[in-house]
Amino acid sequence: MTTARYTRRKHKSTLWMGLCIGATVFGLTWLVLVLGTLLYKGFEGFSVAVFTQMTPPPGSDGGLLNAIFGSIVMTFAGVAVGSPIGILAGTYMAEYGRHAKLTSVVRFINDILLSAPSIIVGLFVYTVLVAPVGHFSALAGAASLAVIVIPVVTRTTEDMLLLVPNQLREAASALGLPRAVVIRKIAYKAARAGMITGILLAVARVSGETAPLLFTALNNQFWSMDLSKPMSSLPAVIFQFALSPYADWQRLAWVGALLITFAVLALSILARTLSGRNAT
Amino acid sequence: MSGAPVPLTLFRFVRFPLTHVDFMTDATATMAFDAALAQRMKVLRKLRLNDMFFAALTRAAAYFVLLLLGAVFISLIFGGREAAMKFGLGFLSSQSWNPVTENFGGLAPIYGTIVTSFIAMLIAVPVGLGIAIFLTETCPPVLRRPIGTAVELLAGIPSIIYGIWGLFVFAPFLQRTLQPTLIDAFANIPVLNTLFAGPPYGIGMLTASFILAIMVLPFITAVARDVFDTVPPMLKEAAYGVGCTRWEVVSSIVVPYTRVGIIGGVMLALGRALGETMAVTFVIGNAHKIAPSLFAPGTTISATIANEFTEAVGDVYTSSLILLGLILFVITFIVLALARLLLYRLEKQGGTK
């Protein structure tokens, strides 16, 4: 009788553990399916023209040059504005205000901003930077990306600075270095790899963002380098082209999707290897 | 990690240049001393100013983060005030969405947001926990890193990619296979035949929920793995020692021990699911009505905003969309705040142990 009970318990355990393996297979299947489709459909429409020509009107050939350019410009601008603010805020939390009340409040709010819906950020920037001016602009697009960058960089900067051993700071202070110099020359240097990881993750995060760009930078069929005008971006073009009824537009949307996914994945893998080396 | 060498130039500021003064006559010595002292005070003042400036700058950046959240709230309230005043609380209970008569109500999108997120969690929570259990308990160490990374990559794929994939690959697949099967299978079962009623469009609430589930899966797995790792090995070993099977260890030691963290992770994922925009926009169908069938097209708050905002004509229309955004923000804020508070409480416990 006891043997029967043992067998039952064992079977139950095997069954549940098998289900856990099943869950893992289930999860990984989606990754394979999504990436597989992207590769298949993306390479189908791939050509040099993608990098040399502008987005076409329906029915004619073209590329994604203006969209690629717009994405790079706005991502760069957003990160250039957002990451210094994030680094400074993270510095305050880990260095000056480590035990301050403000720090725990900021950490809480920052963590909420970190997962807040990005479309809300778009609405916010729209009411602040688009509606008063009266027109959409690449600047507003970059600003909305910056708002998304700030919490990511703040979080990683704080985490990475907290990993720096206190002895290092104490040794530097004992030499008579002022606090600001200790932070900038000692703590930043020790946490550099981690902080760069944070910025890379932020780049990866915003380069795929679509929702906040839809009603800030809008979109642009043509080549534009003017930051005060609407600017094209890969995600916005994918959105527009994929939902269109034209086959050649849909083909370009898949190419764009392939480009953006692999850029993002490459960035996050790079960030991961950087931080992995730092952690060990 | 290596301690960076202190640049030698910095010592210039702090060294007291006294050594050569001792051998001079009193008068010159005093003068030299005063000059050196003055010089030193000047340098120190500069350093102190520099220090204060940098401290103030970082503090300002920290306040800026707070300000940002406040500004988001205020701007949404400001943008949505017109609709809020026109429709009042009725906005929350009205299903009408008519740009022509400018009569708007948010019930359909709010319903869609909550239902799709709820179904997504029903799928994602067991699967996400299953993956975490597999990775921490039974996975061979060689595979742990690659599988872990692969699951995290799911979180790295931009949301619009899930959207385009869902629209062109997944929705047609569901339309051909799962949906007709379910409609036929449940045709004569009372409740289920309304939940799974035809026609199979492919796109709709259920498809959106599926895509959402895939997207939030990695968040649940990540948090669950982290908290599973906090279970003291002694507890597990003791359980194995009295003869527990692997599943019994997981279900009566690991999961109860990490309960709070799991709930926090689930709430975090829920917060993500509620606000997810692009993926849902592609596959939900954007229909402003509440249908009992899960196969019917619907809409969510974020999908409505993404689809209609740039085309919205007139102040009331725009304002209604911003008001919807405010509602979404309040909902996600509450969910995310609860999630964070739970996870902080856990961190604090871990710290005092």
PDB file of N, CA, C and O in Angstrom, chain B residues 106-143:
ATOM      1  N   GLY B 106     -16.125  55.784 -22.286  1.00  0.00           N
ATOM      2  CA  GLY B 106     -14.917  54.958 -22.276  1.00  0.00           C
ATOM      3  C   GLY B 106     -15.129  53.509 -21.896  1.00  0.00           C
ATOM      4  O   GLY B 106     -14.153  52.770 -21.744  1.00  0.00           O
ATOM      5  N   LEU B 107     -16.389  53.072 -21.742  1.00  0.00           N
ATOM      6  CA  LEU B 107     -16.590  51.739 -21.177  1.00  0.00           C
ATOM      7  C   LEU B 107     -15.981  50.631 -22.039  1.00  0.00           C
ATOM      8  O   LEU B 107     -15.328  49.728 -21.512  1.00  0.00           O
ATOM      9  N   ALA B 108     -16.187  50.707 -23.365  1.00  0.00           N
ATOM     10  CA  ALA B 108     -15.700  49.620 -24.233  1.00  0.00           C
ATOM     11  C   ALA B 108     -14.179  49.463 -24.160  1.00  0.00           C
ATOM     12  O   ALA B 108     -13.688  48.354 -23.949  1.00  0.00           O
ATOM     13  N   PRO B 109     -13.422  50.547 -24.317  1.00  0.00           N
ATOM     14  CA  PRO B 109     -11.974  50.381 -24.184  1.00  0.00           C
ATOM     15  C   PRO B 109     -11.520  49.942 -22.795  1.00  0.00           C
ATOM     16  O   PRO B 109     -10.596  49.125 -22.682  1.00  0.00           O
ATOM     17  N   ILE B 110     -12.189  50.451 -21.749  1.00  0.00           N
ATOM     18  CA  ILE B 110     -11.790  50.055 -20.397  1.00  0.00           C
ATOM     19  C   ILE B 110     -12.055  48.560 -20.211  1.00  0.00           C
ATOM     20  O   ILE B 110     -11.204  47.810 -19.718  1.00  0.00           O
ATOM     21  N   TYR B 111     -13.247  48.125 -20.667  1.00  0.00           N
ATOM     22  CA  TYR B 111     -13.582  46.709 -20.606  1.00  0.00           C
ATOM     23  C   TYR B 111     -12.551  45.878 -21.369  1.00  0.00           C
ATOM     24  O   TYR B 111     -12.038  44.878 -20.865  1.00  0.00           O
ATOM     25  N   GLY B 112     -12.224  46.313 -22.590  1.00  0.00           N
ATOM     26  CA  GLY B 112     -11.273  45.574 -23.420  1.00  0.00           C
ATOM     27  C   GLY B 112      -9.912  45.477 -22.759  1.00  0.00           C
ATOM     28  O   GLY B 112      -9.284  44.409 -22.746  1.00  0.00           O
ATOM     29  N   THR B 113      -9.456  46.591 -22.179  1.00  0.00           N
ATOM     30  CA  THR B 113      -8.155  46.601 -21.518  1.00  0.00           C
ATOM     31  C   THR B 113      -8.111  45.581 -20.395  1.00  0.00           C
ATOM     32  O   THR B 113      -7.184  44.781 -20.286  1.00  0.00           O
ATOM     33  N   ILE B 114      -9.164  45.614 -19.562  1.00  0.00           N
ATOM     34  CA  ILE B 114      -9.151  44.743 -18.390  1.00  0.00           C
ATOM     35  C   ILE B 114      -9.296  43.278 -18.798  1.00  0.00           C
ATOM     36  O   ILE B 114      -8.567  42.408 -18.315  1.00  0.00           O
ATOM     37  N   VAL B 115     -10.209  42.996 -19.751  1.00  0.00           N
ATOM     38  CA  VAL B 115     -10.438  41.602 -20.135  1.00  0.00           C
ATOM     39  C   VAL B 115      -9.221  41.003 -20.838  1.00  0.00           C
ATOM     40  O   VAL B 115      -8.778  39.902 -20.502  1.00  0.00           O
ATOM     41  N   THR B 116      -8.638  41.738 -21.789  1.00  0.00           N
ATOM     42  CA  THR B 116      -7.475  41.174 -22.486  1.00  0.00           C
ATOM     43  C   THR B 116      -6.316  40.955 -21.509  1.00  0.00           C
ATOM     44  O   THR B 116      -5.656  39.921 -21.563  1.00  0.00           O
ATOM     45  N   SER B 117      -6.104  41.902 -20.602  1.00  0.00           N
ATOM     46  CA  SER B 117      -5.011  41.732 -19.652  1.00  0.00           C
ATOM     47  C   SER B 117      -5.267  40.545 -18.740  1.00  0.00           C
ATOM     48  O   SER B 117      -4.365  39.773 -18.426  1.00  0.00           O
ATOM     49  N   PHE B 118      -6.530  40.400 -18.319  1.00  0.00           N
ATOM     50  CA  PHE B 118      -6.868  39.309 -17.414  1.00  0.00           C
ATOM     51  C   PHE B 118      -6.623  37.953 -18.087  1.00  0.00           C
ATOM     52  O   PHE B 118      -5.986  37.065 -17.510  1.00  0.00           O
ATOM     53  N   ILE B 119      -7.099  37.803 -19.340  1.00  0.00           N
ATOM     54  CA  ILE B 119      -6.894  36.527 -20.040  1.00  0.00           C
ATOM     55  C   ILE B 119      -5.399  36.302 -20.276  1.00  0.00           C
ATOM     56  O   ILE B 119      -4.897  35.182 -20.129  1.00  0.00           O
ATOM     57  N   ALA B 120      -4.690  37.381 -20.605  1.00  0.00           N
ATOM     58  CA  ALA B 120      -3.251  37.253 -20.822  1.00  0.00           C
ATOM     59  C   ALA B 120      -2.568  36.722 -19.565  1.00  0.00           C
ATOM     60  O   ALA B 120      -1.701  35.850 -19.638  1.00  0.00           O
ATOM     61  N   MET B 121      -3.005  37.219 -18.402  1.00  0.00           N
ATOM     62  CA  MET B 121      -2.381  36.764 -17.157  1.00  0.00           C
ATOM     63  C   MET B 121      -2.719  35.298 -16.883  1.00  0.00           C
ATOM     64  O   MET B 121      -1.893  34.546 -16.380  1.00  0.00           O
ATOM     65  N   LEU B 122      -3.964  34.905 -17.237  1.00  0.00           N
ATOM     66  CA  LEU B 122      -4.354  33.499 -17.048  1.00  0.00           C
ATOM     67  C   LEU B 122      -3.402  32.573 -17.797  1.00  0.00           C
ATOM     68  O   LEU B 122      -3.085  31.478 -17.337  1.00  0.00           O
ATOM     69  N   ILE B 123      -2.959  33.009 -18.977  1.00  0.00           N
ATOM     70  CA  ILE B 123      -2.041  32.177 -19.758  1.00  0.00           C
ATOM     71  C   ILE B 123      -0.601  32.362 -19.277  1.00  0.00           C
ATOM     72  O   ILE B 123       0.129  31.393 -19.093  1.00  0.00           O
ATOM     73  N   ALA B 124      -0.218  33.611 -19.050  1.00  0.00           N
ATOM     74  CA  ALA B 124       1.198  33.903 -18.811  1.00  0.00           C
ATOM     75  C   ALA B 124       1.665  33.472 -17.422  1.00  0.00           C
ATOM     76  O   ALA B 124       2.813  33.054 -17.271  1.00  0.00           O
ATOM     77  N   VAL B 125       0.801  33.562 -16.417  1.00  0.00           N
ATOM     78  CA  VAL B 125       1.267  33.256 -15.057  1.00  0.00           C
ATOM     79  C   VAL B 125       1.700  31.793 -14.915  1.00  0.00           C
ATOM     80  O   VAL B 125       2.832  31.526 -14.507  1.00  0.00           O
ATOM     81  N   PRO B 126       0.829  30.818 -15.283  1.00  0.00           N
ATOM     82  CA  PRO B 126       1.308  29.438 -15.138  1.00  0.00           C
ATOM     83  C   PRO B 126       2.529  29.141 -16.008  1.00  0.00           C
ATOM     84  O   PRO B 126       3.470  28.484 -15.528  1.00  0.00           O
ATOM     85  N   VAL B 127       2.532  29.631 -17.234  1.00  0.00           N
ATOM     86  CA  VAL B 127       3.663  29.342 -18.123  1.00  0.00           C
ATOM     87  C   VAL B 127       4.936  30.003 -17.596  1.00  0.00           C
ATOM     88  O   VAL B 127       5.996  29.370 -17.511  1.00  0.00           O
ATOM     89  N   GLY B 128       4.819  31.277 -17.190  1.00  0.00           N
ATOM     90  CA  GLY B 128       5.987  31.997 -16.693  1.00  0.00           C
ATOM     91  C   GLY B 128       6.554  31.341 -15.445  1.00  0.00           C
ATOM     92  O   GLY B 128       7.769  31.168 -15.310  1.00  0.00           O
ATOM     93  N   LEU B 129       5.659  30.942 -14.530  1.00  0.00           N
ATOM     94  CA  LEU B 129       6.126  30.274 -13.318  1.00  0.00           C
ATOM     95  C   LEU B 129       6.734  28.925 -13.661  1.00  0.00           C
ATOM     96  O   LEU B 129       7.756  28.522 -13.092  1.00  0.00           O
ATOM     97  N   GLY B 130       6.118  28.225 -14.611  1.00  0.00           N
ATOM     98  CA  GLY B 130       6.639  26.924 -15.027  1.00  0.00           C
ATOM     99  C   GLY B 130       8.055  27.044 -15.538  1.00  0.00           C
ATOM    100  O   GLY B 130       8.929  26.250 -15.169  1.00  0.00           O
ATOM    101  N   ILE B 131       8.299  28.059 -16.365  1.00  0.00           N
ATOM    102  CA  ILE B 131       9.646  28.248 -16.903  1.00  0.00           C
ATOM    103  C   ILE B 131      10.622  28.543 -15.763  1.00  0.00           C
ATOM    104  O   ILE B 131      11.724  27.992 -15.706  1.00  0.00           O
ATOM    105  N   ALA B 132      10.185  29.398 -14.825  1.00  0.00           N
ATOM    106  CA  ALA B 132      11.073  29.744 -13.709  1.00  0.00           C
ATOM    107  C   ALA B 132      11.384  28.509 -12.862  1.00  0.00           C
ATOM    108  O   ALA B 132      12.523  28.304 -12.448  1.00  0.00           O
ATOM    109  N   ILE B 133      10.368  27.688 -12.636  1.00  0.00           N
ATOM    110  CA  ILE B 133      10.589  26.465 -11.839  1.00  0.00           C
ATOM    111  C   ILE B 133      11.559  25.549 -12.569  1.00  0.00           C
ATOM    112  O   ILE B 133      12.515  25.029 -11.989  1.00  0.00           O
ATOM    113  N   PHE B 134      11.325  25.384 -13.880  1.00  0.00           N
ATOM    114  CA  PHE B 134      12.227  24.536 -14.670  1.00  0.00           C
ATOM    115  C   PHE B 134      13.660  25.057 -14.585  1.00  0.00           C
ATOM    116  O   PHE B 134      14.598  24.295 -14.346  1.00  0.00           O
ATOM    117  N   LEU B 135      13.812  26.377 -14.758  1.00  0.00           N
ATOM    118  CA  LEU B 135      15.164  26.935 -14.795  1.00  0.00           C
ATOM    119  C   LEU B 135      15.879  26.835 -13.455  1.00  0.00           C
ATOM    120  O   LEU B 135      17.088  26.627 -13.398  1.00  0.00           O
ATOM    121  N   THR B 136      15.127  26.987 -12.357  1.00  0.00           N
ATOM    122  CA  THR B 136      15.821  26.971 -11.067  1.00  0.00           C
ATOM    123  C   THR B 136      15.925  25.566 -10.473  1.00  0.00           C
ATOM    124  O   THR B 136      16.824  25.302  -9.682  1.00  0.00           O
ATOM    125  N   GLU B 137      15.008  24.666 -10.829  1.00  0.00           N
ATOM    126  CA  GLU B 137      14.997  23.367 -10.144  1.00  0.00           C
ATOM    127  C   GLU B 137      15.535  22.211 -10.981  1.00  0.00           C
ATOM    128  O   GLU B 137      16.320  21.410 -10.496  1.00  0.00           O
ATOM    129  N   THR B 138      15.087  22.090 -12.223  1.00  0.00           N
ATOM    130  CA  THR B 138      15.438  20.867 -12.948  1.00  0.00           C
ATOM    131  C   THR B 138      16.352  21.075 -14.145  1.00  0.00           C
ATOM    132  O   THR B 138      16.823  20.114 -14.727  1.00  0.00           O
ATOM    133  N   CYS B 139      16.570  22.310 -14.529  1.00  0.00           N
ATOM    134  CA  CYS B 139      17.333  22.529 -15.755  1.00  0.00           C
ATOM    135  C   CYS B 139      18.799  22.126 -15.563  1.00  0.00           C
ATOM    136  O   CYS B 139      19.412  22.470 -14.556  1.00  0.00           O
ATOM    137  N   PRO B 140      19.377  21.378 -16.535  1.00  0.00           N
ATOM    138  CA  PRO B 140      20.808  21.088 -16.447  1.00  0.00           C
ATOM    139  C   PRO B 140      21.595  22.400 -16.497  1.00  0.00           C
ATOM    140  O   PRO B 140      21.252  23.269 -17.295  1.00  0.00           O
ATOM    141  N   PRO B 141      22.607  22.548 -15.651  1.00  0.00           N
ATOM    142  CA  PRO B 141      23.331  23.818 -15.549  1.00  0.00           C
ATOM    143  C   PRO B 141      23.844  24.348 -16.891  1.00  0.00           C
ATOM    144  O   PRO B 141      23.897  25.559 -17.093  1.00  0.00           O
ATOM    145  N   VAL B 142      24.175  23.446 -17.808  1.00  0.00           N
ATOM    146  CA  VAL B 142      24.698  23.899 -19.099  1.00  0.00           C
ATOM    147  C   VAL B 142      23.644  24.697 -19.864  1.00  0.00           C
ATOM    148  O   VAL B 142      23.960  25.656 -20.570  1.00  0.00           O
ATOM    149  N   LEU B 143      22.384  24.248 -19.729  1.00  0.00           N
ATOM    150  CA  LEU B 143      21.321  24.883 -20.517  1.00  0.00           C
ATOM    151  C   LEU B 143      20.752  26.116 -19.834  1.00  0.00           C
ATOM    152  O   LEU B 143      20.026  26.885 -20.446  1.00  0.00           O
TER     153      LEU B 143
END
